[in-house]
PDB file of C-alpha atoms in Angstrom:
ATOM      1  CA  UNK A 117     141.435 -54.566  59.010  1.00 35.00           C
ATOM      2  CA  UNK A 118     145.149 -55.041  58.434  1.00 34.00           C
ATOM      3  CA  UNK A 119     144.721 -54.942  54.650  1.00 38.00           C
ATOM      4  CA  UNK A 120     143.293 -51.416  54.754  1.00 45.00           C
ATOM      5  CA  UNK A 121     145.405 -48.282  54.766  1.00 38.00           C
ATOM      6  CA  UNK A 122     144.421 -46.065  57.675  1.00 44.00           C
ATOM      7  CA  UNK A 123     145.787 -42.547  58.045  1.00 43.00           C
ATOM      8  CA  UNK A 124     145.454 -39.678  60.487  1.00 38.00           C
ATOM      9  CA  UNK A 125     145.506 -35.949  59.852  1.00 38.00           C
ATOM     10  CA  UNK A 126     146.263 -33.352  62.528  1.00 33.00           C
ATOM     11  CA  UNK A 127     144.763 -29.905  62.176  1.00 32.00           C
ATOM     12  CA  UNK A 128     145.982 -26.730  63.839  1.00 30.00           C
ATOM     13  CA  UNK A 129     143.747 -27.598  66.806  1.00 32.00           C
ATOM     14  CA  UNK A 130     145.410 -31.016  67.101  1.00 38.00           C
ATOM     15  CA  UNK A 131     142.197 -32.778  66.066  1.00 43.00           C
ATOM     16  CA  UNK A 132     142.839 -36.273  64.693  1.00 52.00           C
ATOM     17  CA  UNK A 133     140.851 -37.457  61.669  1.00 72.00           C
ATOM     18  CA  UNK A 134     141.005 -41.082  60.622  1.00 93.00           C
ATOM     19  CA  UNK A 135     140.801 -41.966  56.976  1.00 96.00           C
ATOM     20  CA  UNK A 136     139.934 -45.171  55.170  1.00 97.00           C
ATOM     21  CA  UNK A 137     141.149 -46.062  51.705  1.00 98.00           C
ATOM     22  CA  UNK A 138     139.191 -49.048  50.416  1.00 98.00           C
ATOM     23  CA  UNK A 139     141.612 -51.363  48.584  1.00 97.00           C
ATOM     24  CA  UNK A 140     140.747 -52.421  45.030  1.00 97.00           C
ATOM     25  CA  UNK A 141     140.316 -55.973  46.351  1.00 97.00           C
ATOM     26  CA  UNK A 142     136.991 -54.894  47.900  1.00 98.00           C
ATOM     27  CA  UNK A 143     135.397 -53.647  44.698  1.00 97.00           C
ATOM     28  CA  UNK A 144     131.723 -54.202  43.891  1.00 95.00           C
ATOM     29  CA  UNK A 145     130.586 -52.371  40.785  1.00 94.00           C
ATOM     30  CA  UNK A 146     133.611 -51.240  38.719  1.00 94.00           C
ATOM     31  CA  UNK A 147     135.602 -48.651  40.644  1.00 96.00           C
ATOM     32  CA  UNK A 148     133.243 -48.641  43.620  1.00 97.00           C
ATOM     33  CA  UNK A 149     133.655 -50.086  47.102  1.00 98.00           C
ATOM     34  CA  UNK A 150     131.649 -53.237  47.805  1.00 97.00           C
ATOM     35  CA  UNK A 151     128.730 -52.226  50.025  1.00 97.00           C
ATOM     36  CA  UNK A 152     128.888 -55.286  52.259  1.00 97.00           C
ATOM     37  CA  UNK A 153     132.521 -54.560  53.075  1.00 98.00           C
ATOM     38  CA  UNK A 154     131.739 -50.926  53.890  1.00 98.00           C
ATOM     39  CA  UNK A 155     128.890 -52.117  56.110  1.00 98.00           C
ATOM     40  CA  UNK A 156     131.232 -54.459  57.960  1.00 98.00           C
ATOM     41  CA  UNK A 157     133.821 -51.750  58.541  1.00 98.00           C
ATOM     42  CA  UNK A 158     131.199 -49.406  60.017  1.00 98.00           C
ATOM     43  CA  UNK A 159     129.503 -52.156  62.027  1.00 97.00           C
ATOM     44  CA  UNK A 160     132.876 -52.775  63.664  1.00 96.00           C
ATOM     45  CA  UNK A 161     132.693 -49.239  65.067  1.00 96.00           C
ATOM     46  CA  UNK A 162     129.166 -49.685  66.418  1.00 95.00           C
ATOM     47  CA  UNK A 163     128.131 -51.395  69.683  1.00 92.00           C
ATOM     48  CA  UNK A 164     127.549 -55.162  69.339  1.00 91.00           C
ATOM     49  CA  UNK A 165     124.072 -56.324  68.429  1.00 95.00           C
ATOM     50  CA  UNK A 166     121.831 -55.616  65.488  1.00 97.00           C
ATOM     51  CA  UNK A 167     123.214 -52.810  63.315  1.00 98.00           C
ATOM     52  CA  UNK A 168     121.665 -50.922  60.401  1.00 98.00           C
ATOM     53  CA  UNK A 169     123.913 -49.433  57.741  1.00 98.00           C
ATOM     54  CA  UNK A 170     122.525 -46.852  55.303  1.00 98.00           C
ATOM     55  CA  UNK A 171     124.319 -46.035  52.056  1.00 98.00           C
ATOM     56  CA  UNK A 172     123.854 -42.472  50.835  1.00 97.00           C
ATOM     57  CA  UNK A 173     126.503 -42.103  48.124  1.00 96.00           C
ATOM     58  CA  UNK A 174     129.062 -44.230  46.361  1.00 94.00           C
ATOM     59  CA  UNK A 175     132.510 -44.742  47.888  1.00 98.00           C
ATOM     60  CA  UNK A 176     135.301 -45.228  45.383  1.00 97.00           C
ATOM     61  CA  UNK A 177     138.126 -47.698  45.855  1.00 97.00           C
ATOM     62  CA  UNK A 178     141.531 -46.087  46.307  1.00 97.00           C
ATOM     63  CA  UNK A 179     140.073 -42.707  47.311  1.00 97.00           C
ATOM     64  CA  UNK A 180     140.394 -41.574  50.952  1.00 97.00           C
ATOM     65  CA  UNK A 181     137.198 -41.098  52.945  1.00 98.00           C
ATOM     66  CA  UNK A 182     136.943 -40.021  56.565  1.00 97.00           C
ATOM     67  CA  UNK A 183     135.520 -41.682  59.624  1.00 97.00           C
ATOM     68  CA  UNK A 184     133.036 -39.571  61.524  1.00 95.00           C
ATOM     69  CA  UNK A 185     130.082 -39.786  63.890  1.00 93.00           C
ATOM     70  CA  UNK A 186     126.368 -39.439  63.268  1.00 93.00           C
ATOM     71  CA  UNK A 187     124.369 -37.069  65.494  1.00 87.00           C
ATOM     72  CA  UNK A 188     122.958 -40.018  67.443  1.00 82.00           C
ATOM     73  CA  UNK A 189     126.419 -41.450  68.033  1.00 79.00           C
ATOM     74  CA  UNK A 190     126.536 -43.888  65.130  1.00 93.00           C
ATOM     75  CA  UNK A 191     129.590 -44.355  62.924  1.00 97.00           C
ATOM     76  CA  UNK A 192     129.935 -42.779  59.498  1.00 98.00           C
ATOM     77  CA  UNK A 193     132.174 -42.427  56.493  1.00 98.00           C
ATOM     78  CA  UNK A 194     132.251 -38.918  55.027  1.00 97.00           C
ATOM     79  CA  UNK A 195     133.849 -36.993  52.224  1.00 96.00           C
ATOM     80  CA  UNK A 196     136.220 -34.080  52.829  1.00 93.00           C
ATOM     81  CA  UNK A 197     133.286 -31.684  53.155  1.00 94.00           C
ATOM     82  CA  UNK A 198     131.695 -33.781  55.909  1.00 93.00           C
ATOM     83  CA  UNK A 199     128.895 -35.169  53.744  1.00 95.00           C
ATOM     84  CA  UNK A 200     127.864 -38.616  54.998  1.00 96.00           C
ATOM     85  CA  UNK A 201     128.478 -41.346  52.428  1.00 98.00           C
ATOM     86  CA  UNK A 202     127.440 -44.264  54.657  1.00 98.00           C
ATOM     87  CA  UNK A 203     126.336 -44.474  58.269  1.00 98.00           C
ATOM     88  CA  UNK A 204     125.779 -47.234  60.822  1.00 98.00           C
ATOM     89  CA  UNK A 205     123.763 -47.202  64.026  1.00 97.00           C
ATOM     90  CA  UNK A 206     122.382 -49.757  66.506  1.00 96.00           C
ATOM     91  CA  UNK A 207     118.967 -51.071  65.461  1.00 96.00           C
ATOM     92  CA  UNK A 208     116.081 -52.984  66.990  1.00 96.00           C
ATOM     93  CA  UNK A 209     116.318 -56.753  66.795  1.00 96.00           C
ATOM     94  CA  UNK A 210     115.252 -58.046  63.401  1.00 96.00           C
ATOM     95  CA  UNK A 211     111.693 -59.363  63.236  1.00 95.00           C
ATOM     96  CA  UNK A 212     112.075 -61.723  60.306  1.00 96.00           C
ATOM     97  CA  UNK A 213     110.248 -64.888  59.361  1.00 96.00           C
ATOM     98  CA  UNK A 214     113.409 -66.789  58.441  1.00 97.00           C
ATOM     99  CA  UNK A 215     112.714 -69.772  56.166  1.00 97.00           C
ATOM    100  CA  UNK A 216     114.346 -73.080  56.953  1.00 97.00           C
ATOM    101  CA  UNK A 217     117.803 -73.336  55.435  1.00 98.00           C
ATOM    102  CA  UNK A 218     118.369 -75.273  52.221  1.00 98.00           C
ATOM    103  CA  UNK A 219     120.305 -78.488  52.599  1.00 98.00           C
ATOM    104  CA  UNK A 220     123.965 -78.551  51.658  1.00 98.00           C
ATOM    105  CA  UNK A 221     123.149 -80.582  48.541  1.00 98.00           C
ATOM    106  CA  UNK A 222     120.489 -78.055  47.506  1.00 98.00           C
ATOM    107  CA  UNK A 223     122.935 -75.187  47.955  1.00 98.00           C
ATOM    108  CA  UNK A 224     125.629 -77.011  45.976  1.00 98.00           C
ATOM    109  CA  UNK A 225     123.161 -77.624  43.144  1.00 98.00           C
ATOM    110  CA  UNK A 226     122.082 -73.960  43.140  1.00 98.00           C
ATOM    111  CA  UNK A 227     125.687 -72.779  42.965  1.00 97.00           C
ATOM    112  CA  UNK A 228     126.420 -75.239  40.158  1.00 97.00           C
ATOM    113  CA  UNK A 229     123.429 -73.854  38.225  1.00 96.00           C
ATOM    114  CA  UNK A 230     124.744 -70.308  38.672  1.00 95.00           C
ATOM    115  CA  UNK A 231     128.213 -71.232  37.450  1.00 91.00           C
ATOM    116  CA  UNK A 232     126.807 -73.121  34.457  1.00 92.00           C
ATOM    117  CA  UNK A 233     124.933 -69.989  33.334  1.00 88.00           C
ATOM    118  CA  UNK A 234     126.333 -66.922  35.172  1.00 84.00           C
ATOM    119  CA  UNK A 235     124.721 -63.476  34.799  1.00 78.00           C
ATOM    120  CA  UNK A 236     125.949 -61.405  31.873  1.00 70.00           C
ATOM    121  CA  UNK A 237     128.192 -59.091  33.898  1.00 63.00           C
ATOM    122  CA  UNK A 238     129.942 -62.021  35.568  1.00 68.00           C
ATOM    123  CA  UNK A 239     130.051 -64.184  32.459  1.00 61.00           C
ATOM    124  CA  UNK A 240     131.779 -61.540  30.349  1.00 65.00           C
ATOM    125  CA  UNK A 241     134.054 -60.348  33.155  1.00 64.00           C
ATOM    126  CA  UNK A 242     132.785 -56.754  33.148  1.00 68.00           C
ATOM    127  CA  UNK A 243     131.799 -57.049  36.823  1.00 77.00           C
ATOM    128  CA  UNK A 244     134.529 -58.335  39.137  1.00 90.00           C
ATOM    129  CA  UNK A 245     132.662 -58.089  42.446  1.00 95.00           C
ATOM    130  CA  UNK A 246     134.307 -59.164  45.702  1.00 97.00           C
ATOM    131  CA  UNK A 247     131.022 -60.715  46.792  1.00 96.00           C
ATOM    132  CA  UNK A 248     129.744 -62.529  43.695  1.00 94.00           C
ATOM    133  CA  UNK A 249     132.469 -62.270  41.056  1.00 92.00           C
ATOM    134  CA  UNK A 250     134.169 -65.310  39.576  1.00 90.00           C
ATOM    135  CA  UNK A 251     137.412 -64.675  41.437  1.00 92.00           C
ATOM    136  CA  UNK A 252     140.047 -66.974  42.862  1.00 94.00           C
ATOM    137  CA  UNK A 253     138.864 -68.223  46.286  1.00 95.00           C
ATOM    138  CA  UNK A 254     141.500 -66.144  48.102  1.00 97.00           C
ATOM    139  CA  UNK A 255     140.330 -62.937  46.404  1.00 97.00           C
ATOM    140  CA  UNK A 256     136.570 -63.027  46.854  1.00 97.00           C
ATOM    141  CA  UNK A 257     133.656 -64.648  48.636  1.00 97.00           C
ATOM    142  CA  UNK A 258     132.242 -66.297  45.493  1.00 95.00           C
ATOM    143  CA  UNK A 259     128.614 -65.933  46.625  1.00 94.00           C
ATOM    144  CA  UNK A 260     127.120 -67.632  43.557  1.00 96.00           C
ATOM    145  CA  UNK A 261     123.389 -67.713  44.312  1.00 95.00           C
ATOM    146  CA  UNK A 262     120.654 -69.314  42.250  1.00 96.00           C
ATOM    147  CA  UNK A 263     117.103 -70.491  43.047  1.00 97.00           C
ATOM    148  CA  UNK A 264     116.516 -73.687  45.000  1.00 98.00           C
ATOM    149  CA  UNK A 265     114.009 -75.722  42.953  1.00 96.00           C
ATOM    150  CA  UNK A 266     110.573 -75.899  44.546  1.00 96.00           C
ATOM    151  CA  UNK A 267     111.288 -73.096  47.044  1.00 97.00           C
ATOM    152  CA  UNK A 268     111.148 -69.299  46.999  1.00 97.00           C
ATOM    153  CA  UNK A 269     114.747 -68.942  48.147  1.00 98.00           C
ATOM    154  CA  UNK A 270     118.125 -68.610  46.487  1.00 98.00           C
ATOM    155  CA  UNK A 271     121.238 -70.221  47.902  1.00 98.00           C
ATOM    156  CA  UNK A 272     125.010 -70.373  47.555  1.00 98.00           C
ATOM    157  CA  UNK A 273     127.399 -73.024  48.849  1.00 98.00           C
ATOM    158  CA  UNK A 274     130.794 -71.643  49.810  1.00 97.00           C
ATOM    159  CA  UNK A 275     133.682 -71.834  52.252  1.00 97.00           C
ATOM    160  CA  UNK A 276     135.472 -68.742  53.626  1.00 97.00           C
ATOM    161  CA  UNK A 277     139.084 -68.876  52.452  1.00 98.00           C
ATOM    162  CA  UNK A 278     141.896 -68.857  55.051  1.00 98.00           C
ATOM    163  CA  UNK A 279     143.160 -65.644  53.419  1.00 98.00           C
ATOM    164  CA  UNK A 280     140.271 -63.925  55.212  1.00 98.00           C
ATOM    165  CA  UNK A 281     141.046 -65.361  58.658  1.00 98.00           C
ATOM    166  CA  UNK A 282     140.701 -62.892  61.536  1.00 97.00           C
ATOM    167  CA  UNK A 283     143.582 -64.608  63.333  1.00 97.00           C
ATOM    168  CA  UNK A 284     141.395 -66.958  65.351  1.00 97.00           C
ATOM    169  CA  UNK A 285     140.268 -69.322  62.601  1.00 98.00           C
ATOM    170  CA  UNK A 286     137.125 -67.312  61.832  1.00 98.00           C
ATOM    171  CA  UNK A 287     136.115 -65.133  58.909  1.00 98.00           C
ATOM    172  CA  UNK A 288     136.904 -61.490  59.624  1.00 97.00           C
ATOM    173  CA  UNK A 289     133.809 -59.752  61.055  1.00 95.00           C
ATOM    174  CA  UNK A 290     133.778 -57.109  58.317  1.00 95.00           C
ATOM    175  CA  UNK A 291     133.683 -59.856  55.697  1.00 97.00           C
ATOM    176  CA  UNK A 292     130.953 -61.736  57.559  1.00 96.00           C
ATOM    177  CA  UNK A 293     128.841 -58.666  56.814  1.00 97.00           C
ATOM    178  CA  UNK A 294     130.050 -58.757  53.216  1.00 96.00           C
ATOM    179  CA  UNK A 295     128.690 -62.298  52.896  1.00 97.00           C
ATOM    180  CA  UNK A 296     125.143 -60.955  53.358  1.00 97.00           C
ATOM    181  CA  UNK A 297     125.237 -58.349  50.594  1.00 97.00           C
ATOM    182  CA  UNK A 298     125.217 -59.919  47.123  1.00 95.00           C
ATOM    183  CA  UNK A 299     122.965 -62.864  48.059  1.00 97.00           C
ATOM    184  CA  UNK A 300     120.318 -60.389  49.212  1.00 97.00           C
ATOM    185  CA  UNK A 301     119.952 -59.094  45.647  1.00 96.00           C
ATOM    186  CA  UNK A 302     119.344 -62.489  44.067  1.00 96.00           C
ATOM    187  CA  UNK A 303     115.709 -63.010  45.229  1.00 97.00           C
ATOM    188  CA  UNK A 304     114.774 -59.685  43.663  1.00 96.00           C
ATOM    189  CA  UNK A 305     116.366 -60.801  40.405  1.00 94.00           C
ATOM    190  CA  UNK A 306     114.796 -64.265  40.289  1.00 95.00           C
ATOM    191  CA  UNK A 307     111.464 -63.773  42.054  1.00 96.00           C
ATOM    192  CA  UNK A 308     110.814 -60.042  41.740  1.00 96.00           C
ATOM    193  CA  UNK A 309     111.470 -57.056  39.544  1.00 95.00           C
ATOM    194  CA  UNK A 310     114.942 -55.929  40.634  1.00 95.00           C
ATOM    195  CA  UNK A 311     116.553 -54.178  37.693  1.00 94.00           C
ATOM    196  CA  UNK A 312     120.125 -54.254  36.454  1.00 91.00           C
ATOM    197  CA  UNK A 313     122.253 -51.623  38.176  1.00 91.00           C
ATOM    198  CA  UNK A 314     120.274 -51.678  41.442  1.00 95.00           C
ATOM    199  CA  UNK A 315     122.218 -50.747  44.571  1.00 95.00           C
ATOM    200  CA  UNK A 316     122.038 -51.570  48.255  1.00 96.00           C
ATOM    201  CA  UNK A 317     120.327 -48.693  50.073  1.00 97.00           C
ATOM    202  CA  UNK A 318     120.526 -50.271  53.526  1.00 98.00           C
ATOM    203  CA  UNK A 319     121.724 -53.464  55.159  1.00 98.00           C
ATOM    204  CA  UNK A 320     120.670 -54.486  58.661  1.00 98.00           C
ATOM    205  CA  UNK A 321     122.339 -57.473  60.255  1.00 98.00           C
ATOM    206  CA  UNK A 322     122.938 -59.488  63.380  1.00 98.00           C
ATOM    207  CA  UNK A 323     126.054 -61.631  63.707  1.00 97.00           C
ATOM    208  CA  UNK A 324     125.264 -64.676  65.850  1.00 97.00           C
ATOM    209  CA  UNK A 325     128.368 -66.836  65.673  1.00 97.00           C
ATOM    210  CA  UNK A 326     131.725 -66.777  63.844  1.00 97.00           C
ATOM    211  CA  UNK A 327     132.030 -68.411  60.433  1.00 98.00           C
ATOM    212  CA  UNK A 328     135.023 -70.749  60.493  1.00 98.00           C
ATOM    213  CA  UNK A 329     137.426 -70.374  57.581  1.00 98.00           C
ATOM    214  CA  UNK A 330     137.891 -73.443  55.446  1.00 97.00           C
ATOM    215  CA  UNK A 331     134.521 -74.885  56.497  1.00 98.00           C
ATOM    216  CA  UNK A 332     131.435 -75.194  54.330  1.00 98.00           C
ATOM    217  CA  UNK A 333     128.660 -72.624  54.697  1.00 98.00           C
ATOM    218  CA  UNK A 334     125.390 -71.767  52.992  1.00 98.00           C
ATOM    219  CA  UNK A 335     124.076 -68.278  52.357  1.00 98.00           C
ATOM    220  CA  UNK A 336     120.438 -68.056  51.345  1.00 98.00           C
ATOM    221  CA  UNK A 337     117.969 -65.239  50.757  1.00 98.00           C
ATOM    222  CA  UNK A 338     114.307 -64.570  50.081  1.00 98.00           C
ATOM    223  CA  UNK A 339     112.042 -61.778  48.837  1.00 98.00           C
ATOM    224  CA  UNK A 340     110.048 -59.919  51.504  1.00 98.00           C
ATOM    225  CA  UNK A 341     108.308 -57.068  49.674  1.00 98.00           C
ATOM    226  CA  UNK A 342     108.522 -54.746  46.674  1.00 98.00           C
ATOM    227  CA  UNK A 343     107.159 -51.258  46.078  1.00 98.00           C
ATOM    228  CA  UNK A 344     108.089 -49.261  43.015  1.00 97.00           C
ATOM    229  CA  UNK A 345     111.867 -49.026  42.843  1.00 97.00           C
ATOM    230  CA  UNK A 346     112.325 -50.515  46.321  1.00 98.00           C
ATOM    231  CA  UNK A 347     112.934 -54.205  47.020  1.00 98.00           C
ATOM    232  CA  UNK A 348     113.248 -55.657  50.518  1.00 98.00           C
ATOM    233  CA  UNK A 349     114.981 -58.997  50.980  1.00 98.00           C
ATOM    234  CA  UNK A 350     115.909 -61.251  53.868  1.00 98.00           C
ATOM    235  CA  UNK A 351     119.231 -63.094  54.026  1.00 98.00           C
ATOM    236  CA  UNK A 352     120.909 -65.603  56.318  1.00 98.00           C
ATOM    237  CA  UNK A 353     124.193 -67.492  56.573  1.00 98.00           C
ATOM    238  CA  UNK A 354     124.393 -70.941  58.154  1.00 98.00           C
ATOM    239  CA  UNK A 355     126.887 -73.742  58.568  1.00 98.00           C
ATOM    240  CA  UNK A 356     126.569 -76.715  56.240  1.00 97.00           C
ATOM    241  CA  UNK A 357     124.563 -78.445  58.974  1.00 96.00           C
ATOM    242  CA  UNK A 358     122.159 -75.498  59.271  1.00 96.00           C
ATOM    243  CA  UNK A 359     123.424 -73.655  62.359  1.00 97.00           C
ATOM    244  CA  UNK A 360     122.575 -69.961  62.012  1.00 98.00           C
ATOM    245  CA  UNK A 361     125.622 -67.661  61.847  1.00 98.00           C
ATOM    246  CA  UNK A 362     124.132 -64.360  60.669  1.00 98.00           C
ATOM    247  CA  UNK A 363     120.798 -62.945  59.611  1.00 98.00           C
ATOM    248  CA  UNK A 364     119.922 -59.711  57.892  1.00 98.00           C
ATOM    249  CA  UNK A 365     117.554 -57.670  55.786  1.00 98.00           C
ATOM    250  CA  UNK A 366     118.489 -55.524  52.827  1.00 98.00           C
ATOM    251  CA  UNK A 367     116.781 -52.757  50.894  1.00 98.00           C
ATOM    252  CA  UNK A 368     117.771 -52.559  47.252  1.00 98.00           C
ATOM    253  CA  UNK A 369     116.780 -49.665  44.992  1.00 98.00           C
ATOM    254  CA  UNK A 370     116.509 -49.715  41.208  1.00 97.00           C
ATOM    255  CA  UNK A 371     118.279 -47.034  39.162  1.00 94.00           C
ATOM    256  CA  UNK A 372     116.103 -44.109  38.077  1.00 91.00           C
TER     257      UNK A 372
END
């Protein structure tokens, strides 16, 4: 996380508190930290395996928040008063019925359809999201998802930019988590009743293999269930040839 500014504070008892300031680069909704990035940061402080991240309150870009621990040993980000803003903990292995991946050509066609008629917030530039905004490739993931004709899945064709290399030729682990966030909303938009302004309430994921920078990948997602304001979606990232890199489930909640 070399692009993040970390700080430490020492109290009179010599206790060290780490802080995180989310750079403006990792913005989701205007002024707010992108949830997938926050999830990746916290997952990096949790034992390897399946991790669930719960979002309890918004985290603003450019505003210091503190790292802490949950009562069960999970990792958290808190405000100055110790209120948990987001928390991560190990989770049971995901029990998902993962659909077969779209082909590369299907994903390319879906992304082209998105870019030909982008959603209003993206089209008018009012939303400049790190995950799905129309940014330069070295400033965002460009997860431009649209439905795959004849299937109940959405897909995006993309390639992680070398600017996000972890130093070994792979996409940084925190940004691998980020790649699962925005696509998980799209099935609720296209196949369900997800409303404008919905937010990620939780994201559970398992990273299975690194995503190589500069190489083609597909992210795709599907609707699992809806109940009132809650929408559950599944999401996966694969190589262009269909090798599974990451899988997750997300709970999105409509605004009141």
